[in-house]
Tab-separated table of C-alpha atoms in Angstrom:
chain	number	residue	atom	x	y	z
A	1	MET	CA	27.786	9.402	0.443
A	2	ALA	CA	24.632	11.356	-0.285
A	3	SER	CA	22.192	12.652	2.317
A	4	PHE	CA	18.447	13.113	2.134
A	5	ASP	CA	17.935	16.152	-0.096
A	6	LYS	CA	14.640	17.390	1.321
A	7	PRO	CA	14.485	20.713	-0.629
A	8	ARG	CA	14.771	18.856	-3.951
A	9	HIS	CA	12.031	16.396	-2.948
A	10	VAL	CA	9.761	19.233	-1.888
A	11	LYS	CA	10.391	20.913	-5.244
A	12	TYR	CA	9.628	17.678	-7.106
A	13	TRP	CA	6.329	17.080	-5.300
A	14	ARG	CA	5.262	20.723	-5.494
A	15	ARG	CA	5.764	20.564	-9.251
A	16	CYS	CA	3.605	17.427	-9.383
A	17	PHE	CA	0.928	19.191	-7.315
A	18	THR	CA	0.784	22.473	-9.218
A	19	SER	CA	1.339	21.416	-12.835
A	20	HIS	CA	0.306	18.754	-15.317
A	21	LEU	CA	1.999	15.396	-14.991
A	22	PRO	CA	4.158	14.159	-17.915
A	23	SER	CA	2.263	12.694	-20.847
A	24	ALA	CA	3.443	9.202	-19.904
A	25	TYR	CA	0.843	9.214	-17.141
A	26	THR	CA	-2.034	9.688	-19.587
A	27	ALA	CA	-2.533	5.939	-19.983
A	28	ASN	CA	-3.174	5.734	-16.232
A	29	ASP	CA	-5.955	8.294	-16.115
A	30	SER	CA	-8.297	5.753	-14.574
A	31	THR	CA	-6.113	5.794	-11.453
A	32	ARG	CA	-5.772	9.559	-11.194
A	33	LEU	CA	-7.095	9.542	-7.621
A	34	THR	CA	-4.270	7.153	-6.653
A	35	PHE	CA	-1.683	9.541	-8.081
A	36	ALA	CA	-3.356	12.399	-6.213
A	37	PHE	CA	-2.865	10.509	-2.950
A	38	PHE	CA	0.842	9.932	-3.649
A	39	ILE	CA	1.337	13.644	-4.333
A	40	VAL	CA	-0.664	15.065	-1.453
A	41	SER	CA	0.515	12.476	1.089
A	42	ALA	CA	4.144	12.976	0.018
A	43	LEU	CA	3.857	16.713	0.679
A	44	ASP	CA	2.279	15.869	4.029
A	45	LEU	CA	5.214	13.586	4.901
A	46	LEU	CA	7.590	16.382	3.980
A	47	ALA	CA	5.615	18.767	6.272
A	48	VAL	CA	4.729	21.099	3.390
A	49	PRO	CA	1.683	23.207	4.388
A	50	PHE	CA	-1.418	23.431	2.214
A	51	THR	CA	-3.538	26.544	1.829
A	52	PRO	CA	-7.189	26.385	2.927
A	53	GLU	CA	-8.094	26.681	-0.749
A	54	ASP	CA	-5.955	23.669	-1.663
A	55	ARG	CA	-7.499	21.605	1.136
A	56	SER	CA	-11.002	22.536	0.073
A	57	ALA	CA	-10.256	21.749	-3.567
A	58	VAL	CA	-8.875	18.323	-2.711
A	59	ARG	CA	-11.884	17.505	-0.576
A	60	SER	CA	-14.431	18.660	-3.160
A	61	TRP	CA	-12.678	16.766	-5.944
A	62	VAL	CA	-12.519	13.498	-3.977
A	63	LEU	CA	-16.190	13.630	-2.981
A	64	SER	CA	-17.141	14.310	-6.615
A	65	LEU	CA	-15.770	10.855	-7.447
A	66	GLN	CA	-18.057	8.995	-5.035
A	67	HIS	CA	-20.182	6.353	-6.738
A	68	PRO	CA	-23.919	6.445	-5.930
A	69	ASP	CA	-23.883	2.726	-5.153
A	70	GLY	CA	-20.870	2.915	-2.865
A	71	GLY	CA	-17.133	3.407	-3.205
A	72	PHE	CA	-15.140	5.896	-5.267
A	73	CYS	CA	-14.202	6.046	-8.930
A	74	GLY	CA	-10.643	6.528	-10.096
A	75	SER	CA	-10.910	9.778	-12.054
A	76	PRO	CA	-13.384	12.389	-13.345
A	77	THR	CA	-13.497	10.512	-16.661
A	78	HIS	CA	-15.089	7.668	-14.709
A	79	GLY	CA	-17.365	10.058	-12.859
A	80	LEU	CA	-21.111	9.743	-12.782
A	81	SER	CA	-22.489	13.273	-12.555
A	82	GLY	CA	-25.601	13.373	-14.677
A	83	GLN	CA	-24.946	9.885	-16.008
A	84	ASP	CA	-26.448	6.459	-15.531
A	85	ALA	CA	-24.702	4.821	-12.561
A	86	THR	CA	-23.940	1.759	-14.699
A	87	LYS	CA	-21.535	3.792	-16.854
A	88	GLY	CA	-18.946	4.097	-14.120
A	89	SER	CA	-17.426	1.786	-11.573
A	90	ALA	CA	-15.912	2.222	-8.160
A	91	ASN	CA	-12.896	0.130	-7.233
A	92	LEU	CA	-11.259	-0.876	-3.961
A	93	ALA	CA	-7.893	0.825	-4.505
A	94	THR	CA	-9.279	4.271	-5.301
A	95	THR	CA	-11.803	3.987	-2.465
A	96	PHE	CA	-8.957	3.332	-0.027
A	97	PHE	CA	-6.951	6.266	-1.331
A	98	ALA	CA	-10.046	8.514	-1.382
A	99	LEU	CA	-10.582	8.008	2.343
A	100	LEU	CA	-6.906	8.695	3.062
A	101	LEU	CA	-6.967	11.822	0.918
A	102	LEU	CA	-9.983	13.190	2.771
A	103	ALA	CA	-8.040	12.830	6.004
A	104	VAL	CA	-4.803	14.329	4.641
A	105	ALA	CA	-6.739	17.328	3.301
A	106	ALA	CA	-8.089	18.165	6.762
A	107	GLY	CA	-6.198	20.978	8.471
A	108	THR	CA	-7.394	21.445	12.028
A	109	ASP	CA	-8.802	18.815	14.365
A	110	ASN	CA	-12.257	20.239	13.789
A	111	GLU	CA	-11.787	19.775	10.045
A	112	ALA	CA	-10.536	16.239	10.650
A	113	SER	CA	-13.653	15.409	12.671
A	114	ALA	CA	-15.718	16.325	9.596
A	115	ALA	CA	-13.356	14.780	7.025
A	116	PHE	CA	-15.663	11.847	6.293
A	117	ALA	CA	-18.807	13.963	6.226
A	118	GLY	CA	-20.406	13.288	2.884
A	119	VAL	CA	-19.059	9.733	2.658
A	120	GLN	CA	-21.945	7.310	2.142
A	121	ARG	CA	-20.642	4.939	4.775
A	122	ARG	CA	-23.352	2.270	4.755
A	123	LYS	CA	-23.515	2.103	0.980
A	124	LEU	CA	-19.735	1.883	0.825
A	125	LEU	CA	-19.535	-0.963	3.362
A	126	ARG	CA	-22.326	-2.867	1.599
A	127	TRP	CA	-20.439	-2.448	-1.665
A	128	VAL	CA	-17.248	-3.830	-0.077
A	129	LYS	CA	-19.230	-6.806	1.220
A	130	LYS	CA	-20.514	-7.518	-2.286
A	131	LEU	CA	-16.949	-7.653	-3.540
A	132	GLN	CA	-16.176	-10.669	-1.322
A	133	ARG	CA	-16.431	-14.071	-2.926
A	134	GLN	CA	-17.484	-17.291	-1.234
A	135	ASP	CA	-13.857	-18.394	-0.913
A	136	GLY	CA	-13.105	-15.310	1.189
A	137	SER	CA	-11.177	-13.423	-1.500
A	138	PHE	CA	-12.160	-10.006	-2.849
A	139	GLY	CA	-12.585	-8.707	-6.363
A	140	GLN	CA	-11.648	-5.173	-7.293
A	141	VAL	CA	-14.844	-3.978	-8.972
A	142	LEU	CA	-18.455	-5.077	-9.419
A	143	TRP	CA	-19.426	-5.930	-12.967
A	144	GLU	CA	-23.074	-6.795	-13.480
A	145	HIS	CA	-23.379	-7.557	-9.759
A	146	GLU	CA	-20.363	-9.931	-9.812
A	147	ALA	CA	-17.011	-9.306	-8.155
A	148	VAL	CA	-14.313	-9.308	-10.835
A	149	GLY	CA	-10.536	-8.918	-10.728
A	150	GLY	CA	-7.857	-11.203	-9.390
A	151	ARG	CA	-7.828	-12.935	-6.010
A	152	ASP	CA	-4.535	-11.441	-4.947
A	153	THR	CA	-3.911	-10.281	-1.408
A	154	ARG	CA	-3.927	-6.609	-2.395
A	155	HIS	CA	-7.724	-6.658	-2.516
A	156	SER	CA	-7.981	-8.296	0.900
A	157	TYR	CA	-5.717	-5.613	2.356
A	158	LEU	CA	-7.730	-2.777	0.821
A	159	ALA	CA	-11.002	-4.241	2.093
A	160	SER	CA	-9.548	-4.734	5.579
A	161	ALA	CA	-8.168	-1.175	5.713
A	162	ILE	CA	-11.420	0.360	4.478
A	163	ARG	CA	-13.298	-1.672	7.061
A	164	TRP	CA	-11.030	-0.365	9.833
A	165	MET	CA	-11.672	3.223	8.747
A	166	LEU	CA	-15.451	2.966	8.531
A	167	TRP	CA	-16.939	-0.095	10.213
A	168	ALA	CA	-18.606	0.011	13.640
A	169	ARG	CA	-19.278	-2.880	15.986
A	170	GLU	CA	-22.972	-1.939	16.008
A	171	ASP	CA	-23.246	-2.443	12.235
A	172	THR	CA	-25.456	-5.442	11.435
A	173	GLU	CA	-23.591	-6.200	8.190
A	174	ASP	CA	-19.913	-7.044	7.837
A	175	ILE	CA	-17.555	-8.894	5.568
A	176	ASP	CA	-16.932	-12.578	6.313
A	177	VAL	CA	-13.765	-12.158	8.396
A	178	GLU	CA	-13.232	-15.851	8.966
A	179	SER	CA	-13.328	-16.775	5.283
A	180	MET	CA	-11.058	-13.837	4.487
A	181	VAL	CA	-8.436	-15.039	6.980
A	182	ASP	CA	-8.756	-18.569	5.636
A	183	HIS	CA	-8.211	-17.306	2.092
A	184	ILE	CA	-5.077	-15.416	3.132
A	185	ARG	CA	-3.709	-18.502	4.896
A	186	HIS	CA	-3.913	-20.344	1.557
A	187	THR	CA	-1.868	-17.749	-0.297
A	188	GLN	CA	1.462	-18.556	1.337
A	189	THR	CA	3.776	-20.334	-1.076
A	190	TYR	CA	6.519	-22.915	-0.713
A	191	ASP	CA	9.189	-20.217	-0.328
A	192	GLY	CA	7.342	-18.309	2.386
A	193	GLY	CA	6.030	-15.473	0.199
A	194	ALA	CA	2.470	-14.920	-1.009
A	195	ALA	CA	0.609	-15.306	-4.286
A	196	GLU	CA	-3.004	-15.652	-5.419
A	197	VAL	CA	-2.844	-19.287	-4.395
A	198	SER	CA	-0.070	-21.281	-2.729
A	199	GLU	CA	0.751	-23.195	-5.948
A	200	HIS	CA	1.806	-20.010	-7.783
A	201	GLU	CA	5.159	-18.301	-7.643
A	202	SER	CA	5.102	-15.683	-4.905
A	203	HIS	CA	4.247	-12.735	-7.093
A	204	GLY	CA	0.553	-13.252	-7.895
A	205	MET	CA	-0.803	-13.716	-11.404
A	206	GLN	CA	1.548	-15.368	-13.870
A	207	ASP	CA	0.828	-13.094	-16.847
A	208	SER	CA	1.558	-9.469	-15.943
A	209	ALA	CA	-0.349	-8.369	-19.031
A	210	LEU	CA	-3.529	-9.322	-17.193
A	211	LEU	CA	-2.799	-6.951	-14.365
A	212	ASP	CA	-3.932	-3.341	-14.173
A	213	PRO	CA	-1.203	-0.726	-13.483
A	214	GLU	CA	-1.653	-0.867	-9.732
A	215	GLN	CA	-1.451	-4.644	-9.651
A	216	ARG	CA	1.715	-4.663	-11.755
A	217	LEU	CA	3.291	-2.446	-9.106
A	218	MET	CA	2.397	-4.714	-6.198
A	219	LYS	CA	3.965	-8.052	-6.974
A	220	ALA	CA	6.169	-10.411	-5.024
A	221	ALA	CA	7.087	-8.964	-1.579
A	222	GLY	CA	4.284	-6.483	-2.200
A	223	TYR	CA	1.792	-9.368	-2.065
A	224	ALA	CA	3.386	-10.539	1.168
A	225	TYR	CA	2.950	-7.045	2.617
A	226	CYS	CA	-0.740	-7.023	1.580
A	227	ALA	CA	-1.369	-10.454	3.120
A	228	VAL	CA	0.161	-9.470	6.460
A	229	ALA	CA	-1.313	-5.965	6.434
A	230	ALA	CA	-4.802	-7.358	5.754
A	231	LEU	CA	-4.484	-9.379	8.950
A	232	TYR	CA	-2.766	-6.541	10.802
A	233	MET	CA	-5.694	-4.180	10.149
A	234	LEU	CA	-8.309	-6.719	11.296
A	235	ASP	CA	-7.503	-6.456	14.999
A	236	ARG	CA	-6.012	-2.986	15.000
A	237	PRO	CA	-7.367	-0.928	17.919
A	238	ALA	CA	-9.600	2.040	17.123
A	239	SER	CA	-7.030	4.422	18.602
A	240	SER	CA	-3.387	4.608	17.644
A	241	THR	CA	-2.560	5.479	21.255
A	242	VAL	CA	-3.264	1.825	22.161
A	243	PRO	CA	-0.272	-0.469	21.607
A	244	HIS	CA	-0.852	-2.911	18.754
A	245	ARG	CA	0.868	-6.226	18.550
A	246	SER	CA	-1.339	-7.885	15.951
A	247	GLU	CA	-2.266	-11.414	16.930
A	248	ALA	CA	-3.865	-11.811	13.515
A	249	ALA	CA	-0.645	-10.888	11.712
A	250	HIS	CA	1.352	-13.282	13.882
A	251	GLU	CA	-1.067	-16.202	13.922
A	252	GLY	CA	-2.779	-15.798	10.541
A	253	VAL	CA	0.350	-16.707	8.567
A	254	PRO	CA	0.796	-20.498	8.468
A	255	ASP	CA	4.605	-20.434	8.506
A	256	ARG	CA	5.849	-17.183	10.010
A	257	ASP	CA	9.499	-18.289	9.987
A	258	ALA	CA	9.303	-19.045	6.268
A	259	LEU	CA	7.778	-15.615	5.626
A	260	ILE	CA	10.595	-13.880	7.509
A	261	HIS	CA	13.155	-16.031	5.705
A	262	PHE	CA	11.664	-15.036	2.348
A	263	LEU	CA	11.665	-11.327	3.244
A	264	VAL	CA	15.182	-11.294	4.699
A	265	HIS	CA	16.512	-12.864	1.504
A	266	ARG	CA	15.069	-10.030	-0.556
A	267	GLN	CA	17.991	-7.907	0.703
A	268	PHE	CA	21.275	-8.236	-1.111
A	269	ASN	CA	24.404	-6.294	-2.058
A	270	TYR	CA	23.695	-3.848	-4.871
A	271	LEU	CA	25.361	-5.313	-7.945
A	272	ALA	CA	26.038	-2.141	-9.963
A	273	LYS	CA	28.236	-3.736	-12.617
A	274	GLN	CA	25.868	-6.649	-13.238
A	275	GLU	CA	22.827	-4.374	-13.430
A	276	GLU	CA	24.581	-2.175	-15.959
A	277	GLU	CA	25.362	-5.229	-18.100
A	278	GLU	CA	21.796	-6.514	-17.926
A	279	SER	CA	20.339	-3.068	-18.727
A	280	ASP	CA	21.174	-3.651	-22.398
A	281	ASP	CA	18.485	-6.295	-22.517
A	282	GLY	CA	15.488	-4.013	-23.086
A	283	ASP	CA	13.609	-3.370	-19.887
A	284	ALA	CA	14.652	-6.614	-18.236
A	285	ASN	CA	14.019	-6.675	-14.515
A	286	TYR	CA	16.375	-9.502	-13.575
A	287	VAL	CA	20.029	-9.995	-12.810
A	288	GLN	CA	21.835	-13.242	-13.554
A	289	ALA	CA	24.290	-12.858	-10.727
A	290	ARG	CA	27.258	-15.135	-10.319
A	291	LEU	CA	27.338	-17.115	-7.098
A	292	GLY	CA	30.597	-15.415	-6.182
A	293	ASP	CA	28.858	-12.061	-6.195
A	294	LEU	CA	26.322	-13.081	-3.579
A	295	SER	CA	26.793	-13.009	0.148
A	296	LEU	CA	24.374	-13.199	3.046
A	297	THR	CA	26.904	-11.966	5.561
A	298	ASP	CA	29.258	-9.531	3.810
A	299	ARG	CA	27.191	-6.380	3.329
A	300	GLY	CA	28.582	-3.559	1.207
A	301	PRO	CA	27.717	0.128	1.575
A	302	HIS	CA	24.673	-0.260	-0.696
A	303	VAL	CA	22.157	-2.982	-0.016
A	304	GLY	CA	18.976	-3.079	-2.072
A	305	PHE	CA	15.832	-5.164	-1.961
A	306	ASN	CA	14.134	-7.085	-4.754
A	307	GLY	CA	10.650	-8.486	-4.919
A	308	ARG	CA	11.469	-12.091	-5.707
A	309	TRP	CA	14.363	-14.313	-6.658
A	310	ASN	CA	16.841	-13.093	-9.323
A	311	LYS	CA	15.218	-9.700	-9.750
A	312	LYS	CA	16.974	-6.356	-9.750
A	313	ALA	CA	17.005	-4.138	-6.695
A	314	ASP	CA	13.950	-1.896	-6.735
A	315	THR	CA	13.225	1.159	-4.613
A	316	CYS	CA	9.669	0.163	-3.711
A	317	TYR	CA	10.754	-3.123	-2.095
A	318	CYS	CA	12.715	-1.256	0.530
A	319	TRP	CA	9.228	-0.334	1.726
A	320	TRP	CA	7.294	-3.561	1.019
A	321	VAL	CA	9.865	-5.737	2.777
A	322	SER	CA	10.706	-3.440	5.689
A	323	GLY	CA	7.025	-2.618	6.264
A	324	THR	CA	6.050	-6.291	6.372
A	325	LEU	CA	8.845	-7.154	8.750
A	326	ALA	CA	7.811	-4.266	10.994
A	327	MET	CA	4.263	-5.652	11.267
A	328	VAL	CA	5.567	-9.009	12.484
A	329	ASP	CA	8.100	-7.384	14.850
A	330	SER	CA	11.117	-8.525	12.829
A	331	ILE	CA	12.493	-5.318	11.301
A	332	HIS	CA	15.709	-6.057	13.179
A	333	ALA	CA	16.266	-9.028	10.843
A	334	VAL	CA	17.526	-6.776	8.042
A	335	ASN	CA	20.360	-4.270	8.001
A	336	ILE	CA	18.723	-0.862	7.613
A	337	ALA	CA	21.802	1.388	7.314
A	338	PRO	CA	23.126	0.130	3.938
A	339	SER	CA	19.601	0.028	2.524
A	340	ARG	CA	19.060	3.626	3.546
A	341	GLN	CA	22.290	4.443	1.746
A	342	TYR	CA	21.103	2.540	-1.331
A	343	LEU	CA	18.050	4.795	-1.482
A	344	LEU	CA	20.071	7.962	-0.995
A	345	ASP	CA	23.028	7.160	-3.222
A	346	VAL	CA	21.510	5.002	-5.951
A	347	SER	CA	17.817	5.712	-6.503
A	348	GLN	CA	17.380	9.242	-5.089
A	349	HIS	CA	17.172	11.371	-8.208
A	350	ARG	CA	19.053	14.623	-8.706
A	351	ILE	CA	15.823	16.496	-9.605
A	352	GLY	CA	14.005	15.053	-6.582
A	353	GLY	CA	11.937	11.939	-6.158
A	354	PHE	CA	13.186	8.354	-6.538
A	355	SER	CA	13.614	6.120	-9.557
A	356	LYS	CA	12.651	2.462	-9.711
A	357	HIS	CA	16.333	1.562	-9.974
A	358	ALA	CA	19.622	3.150	-10.946
A	359	GLY	CA	19.588	5.324	-14.032
A	360	GLY	CA	15.816	5.625	-14.392
A	361	PRO	CA	13.640	8.732	-14.102
A	362	PRO	CA	11.695	9.430	-10.911
A	363	ASP	CA	8.037	8.429	-10.896
A	364	LEU	CA	5.206	9.014	-8.461
A	365	TYR	CA	4.924	5.459	-7.237
A	366	HIS	CA	8.595	4.840	-6.477
A	367	SER	CA	9.104	8.382	-5.241
A	368	TYR	CA	6.357	7.960	-2.675
A	369	LEU	CA	7.472	4.525	-1.490
A	370	GLY	CA	11.069	5.749	-1.330
A	371	LEU	CA	9.906	8.384	1.135
A	372	ALA	CA	7.818	5.725	2.940
A	373	ALA	CA	10.857	3.500	3.390
A	374	LEU	CA	13.019	6.362	4.675
A	375	ALA	CA	10.243	7.523	7.021
A	376	LEU	CA	9.992	4.001	8.442
A	377	MET	CA	13.749	4.080	8.935
A	378	GLY	CA	13.359	7.293	10.947
A	379	GLU	CA	14.780	9.738	8.413
A	380	ALA	CA	15.057	13.292	9.798
A	381	GLY	CA	12.867	15.741	7.894
A	382	LEU	CA	10.018	13.284	7.425
A	383	LYS	CA	6.999	12.773	9.670
A	384	GLU	CA	6.567	9.536	11.582
A	385	PHE	CA	5.096	6.834	9.346
A	386	ASP	CA	2.280	4.372	9.910
A	387	VAL	CA	3.188	0.898	8.706
A	388	GLY	CA	-0.391	-0.343	8.342
A	389	LEU	CA	-1.879	2.447	6.217
A	390	CYS	CA	1.256	3.669	4.409
A	391	CYS	CA	0.825	7.315	5.379
A	392	SER	CA	1.941	9.626	8.166
A	393	LYS	CA	0.891	8.906	11.728
A	394	GLU	CA	-0.608	12.369	11.762
A	395	THR	CA	-2.911	11.336	8.929
A	396	VAL	CA	-3.954	8.231	10.850
A	397	ARG	CA	-4.842	10.404	13.823
A	398	LYS	CA	-7.047	12.493	11.499
A	399	ILE	CA	-8.700	9.296	10.238
A	400	GLU	CA	-9.532	8.368	13.810
A	401	LEU	CA	-11.081	11.789	14.354
A	402	ALA	CA	-12.960	11.502	11.060
A	403	ARG	CA	-14.343	8.103	11.996
A	404	ALA	CA	-15.423	9.354	15.405
A	405	GLY	CA	-17.113	12.326	13.802
A	406	LEU	CA	-18.929	10.141	11.309
A	407	LEU	CA	-19.998	7.510	13.810
A	408	GLY	CA	-20.834	9.825	16.671
A	409	ALA	CA	-21.033	7.876	19.911
A	410	LYS	CA	-20.463	4.513	18.203
A	411	THR	CA	-17.223	2.612	18.755
A	412	SER	CA	-15.522	0.441	16.181
A	413	GLY	CA	-14.997	-2.510	18.509
A	414	PHE	CA	-11.606	-3.516	17.090
A	415	GLY	CA	-9.228	-5.425	19.260
A	416	ASP	CA	-11.757	-6.727	21.767
A	417	ASP	CA	-11.508	-10.308	22.993
A	418	GLY	CA	-14.687	-11.530	21.307
A	419	PHE	CA	-13.513	-10.250	17.965
A	420	TRP	CA	-10.156	-12.021	18.182
A	421	GLU	CA	-11.791	-15.255	19.378
A	422	SER	CA	-13.806	-15.361	16.131
A	423	ILE	CA	-10.595	-15.052	14.096
A	424	ASN	CA	-8.765	-17.529	16.283
A	425	ARG	CA	-11.157	-20.281	15.271
A	426	VAL	CA	-9.635	-19.991	11.797
A	427	VAL	CA	-5.983	-19.256	12.521
């Protein structure tokens, strides 16, 4: 059985950091900032040091993508320097990753305290508030003053995480927390997962062609993660030194047992022969397994996760499922050891990184979430991982320093009794 090949992963991510990405990424130029986060945060997880010049370059580049009306754009091609502000658009995902990148790029504690200097906090929070609809859901971008994009739980999570990083109790404006929680409650489906609305299959929008690249990557169990994490971040204490058992994450899901049941059943024996047979059908992402091949009790040496029923095992769901279970204190419900071995033996690539599934090339998204899953499992050679923000705990500590530096003497007010009472009226 294979072990975690840290030198190869370091080499893979260094190559991504110092050279041009393969041409296949060109179509995703609008999400370049997201890819930058995966690369820089992966190197951080692997404890690879950055030079002061690299840190400064990352910081300057991220701040150059800040939209004058709040939020961050996805790439320099969407930048606004010397242009009319209407020609570019900020979006929730890249704004979330921009804030994380600013924290990762900080070296010393003094640098971390100034990491958010230059962020237009009030404009950004007002922009996030404008993205919320009357039903409590969030759009991804503003288009002619209207929030557009799907109503999936990913947007609620991003808004909740951004709020945790920047909002202060003394702020007079805030998102409508109660309607947001109510919206999330209505996304749980019959099988315990999450979708845009409870009547949909638990993977969000029905036509994947309507989804942008980031949304296509966060379906099924990924939507469940975002629903729970959105709640988890709402009552997260301002300091990571304070224990956090999220009442919102426990009480904000209508049927917690059904959610856990759905997540636990995403884990199954890796069916190598069946996946090889199905691979001849184009880029099919499903396996028509025979009932005799399935077992909920007899676990083999390789146990993968899928995102929804009848789908192939996929590296990223080792993270989405395990991370969600960790937030509701149920990580013990799945067998970690054979899933760790699945990552190391099946999807860990010989050149470094992780592939989506067996036989594929490594890519930034699955390579990062492969590391995330292993870090959550306590893999030696990786920093401790934060389940709520999907980055190292060291980065979260820097975020806390950055927030304190930006807010001065203000406190965020998360986790106090009055705050939870307002949520409790909904849940």
